[in-house]
Coordinates of C-alpha atoms in Angstrom, one line a residue:
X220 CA 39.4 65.3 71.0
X221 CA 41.6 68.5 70.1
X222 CA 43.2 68.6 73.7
X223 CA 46.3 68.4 74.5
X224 CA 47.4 65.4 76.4
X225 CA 48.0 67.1 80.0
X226 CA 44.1 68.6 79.6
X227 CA 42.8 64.9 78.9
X228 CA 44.8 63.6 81.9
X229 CA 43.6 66.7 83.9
X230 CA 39.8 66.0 82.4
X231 CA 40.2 62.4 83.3
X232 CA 41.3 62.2 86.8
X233 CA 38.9 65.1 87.9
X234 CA 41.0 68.0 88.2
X235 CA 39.2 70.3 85.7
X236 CA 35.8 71.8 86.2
X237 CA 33.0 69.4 84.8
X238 CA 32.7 70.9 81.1
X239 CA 29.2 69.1 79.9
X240 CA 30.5 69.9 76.1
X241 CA 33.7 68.3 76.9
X242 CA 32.1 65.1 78.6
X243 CA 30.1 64.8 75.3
X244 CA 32.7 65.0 73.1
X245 CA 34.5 62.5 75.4
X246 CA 31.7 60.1 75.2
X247 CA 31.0 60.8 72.0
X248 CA 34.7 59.8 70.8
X249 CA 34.6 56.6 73.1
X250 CA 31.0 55.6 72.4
X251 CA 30.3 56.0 76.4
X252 CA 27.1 56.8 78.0
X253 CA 27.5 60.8 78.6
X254 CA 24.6 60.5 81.0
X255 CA 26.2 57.4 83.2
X256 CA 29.6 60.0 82.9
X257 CA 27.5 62.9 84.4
X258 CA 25.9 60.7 87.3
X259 CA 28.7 59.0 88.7
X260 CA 30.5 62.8 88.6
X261 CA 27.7 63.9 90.3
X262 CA 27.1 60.8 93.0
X263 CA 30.5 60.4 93.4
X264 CA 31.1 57.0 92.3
X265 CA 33.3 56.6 88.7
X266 CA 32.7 53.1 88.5
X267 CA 28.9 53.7 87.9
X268 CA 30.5 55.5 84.4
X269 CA 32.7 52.4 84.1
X270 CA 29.6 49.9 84.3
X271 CA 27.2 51.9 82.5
X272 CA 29.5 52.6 79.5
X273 CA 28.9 50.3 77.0
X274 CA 25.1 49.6 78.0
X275 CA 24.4 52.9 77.8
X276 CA 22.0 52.6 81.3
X277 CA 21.5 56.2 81.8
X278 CA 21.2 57.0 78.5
X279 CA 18.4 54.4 77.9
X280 CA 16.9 56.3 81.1
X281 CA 16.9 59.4 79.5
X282 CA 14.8 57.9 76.5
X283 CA 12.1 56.7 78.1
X284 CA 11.2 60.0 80.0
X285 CA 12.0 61.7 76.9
X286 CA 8.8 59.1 75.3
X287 CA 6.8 60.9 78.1
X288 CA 3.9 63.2 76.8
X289 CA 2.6 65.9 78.5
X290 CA 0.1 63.8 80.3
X291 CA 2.6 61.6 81.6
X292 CA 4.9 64.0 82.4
X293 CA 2.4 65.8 84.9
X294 CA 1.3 61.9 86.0
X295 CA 4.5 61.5 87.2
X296 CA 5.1 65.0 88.7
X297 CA 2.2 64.5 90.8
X298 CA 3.6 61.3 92.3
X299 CA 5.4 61.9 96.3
X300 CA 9.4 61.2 95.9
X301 CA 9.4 58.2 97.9
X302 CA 7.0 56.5 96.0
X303 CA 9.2 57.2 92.7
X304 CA 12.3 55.7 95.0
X305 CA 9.8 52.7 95.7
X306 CA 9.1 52.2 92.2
X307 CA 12.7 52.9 91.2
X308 CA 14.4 50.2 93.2
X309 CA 11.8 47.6 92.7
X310 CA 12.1 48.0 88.7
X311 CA 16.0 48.5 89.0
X312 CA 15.7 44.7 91.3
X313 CA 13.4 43.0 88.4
X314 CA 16.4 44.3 85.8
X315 CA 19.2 42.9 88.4
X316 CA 18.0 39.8 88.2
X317 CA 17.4 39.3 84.6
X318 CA 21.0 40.9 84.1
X319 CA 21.7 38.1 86.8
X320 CA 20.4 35.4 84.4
X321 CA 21.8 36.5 81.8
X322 CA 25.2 36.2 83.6
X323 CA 24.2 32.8 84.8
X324 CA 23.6 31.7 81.2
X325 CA 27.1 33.7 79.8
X326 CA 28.8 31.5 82.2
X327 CA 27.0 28.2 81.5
X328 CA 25.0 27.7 84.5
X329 CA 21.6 26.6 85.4
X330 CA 18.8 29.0 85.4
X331 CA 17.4 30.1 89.1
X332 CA 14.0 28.3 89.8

């Protein structure tokens, strides 16, 4: 990454300021989901970074808006916060449970009727 070891460590356990060129490159290096590193900085919570990585979840987020035209982007302005939490949580359930089967079927069990 052209750091030295002691700046990685730094960099990795939190002790640096967030450096949005440096997460890149991090990502980039690893083949990690930049945006998953940015939100679990952000929220808090590293193991959203750790379960996101290889999936590339946020990143995949960030495509789809990016598909939005200008239409769609003011659509979607419009709508009240609480209605884009609504709609959030029930398309992030409907993915939970086909990652679920998915899981299931990994692990050689029965589908869920």
């Amino acid at each position: 990454m052209g750091i030295s070891p002691r700046a990685y460590q730094d960099f990795e356990n939190g002790r640096t300021g967030l450096l949005l060129a440096r997460v890149r490159l991090f990502a980039d290096i690893l083949k990690l989901d930049h945006f998953a590193i940015l939100a679990a900085f952000h929220l808090g919570k590293p193991r959203i970074a750790h379960v996101f990585a290889h999936n590339k979840f946020m990143l995949v987020q960030a495509s789809a808006v990016d598909e939005f035209d200008n239409e769609m982007q003011d659509a979607v302005a419009a709508v009240d916060p609480l209605t884009v939490l609504d709609a959030h949580l029930q398309f992030y359930e409907q993915l939970a449970e086909a990652g679920r089967a998915q899981l299931r079927a990994a692990d050689g069990r029965r589908p869920k009727d």
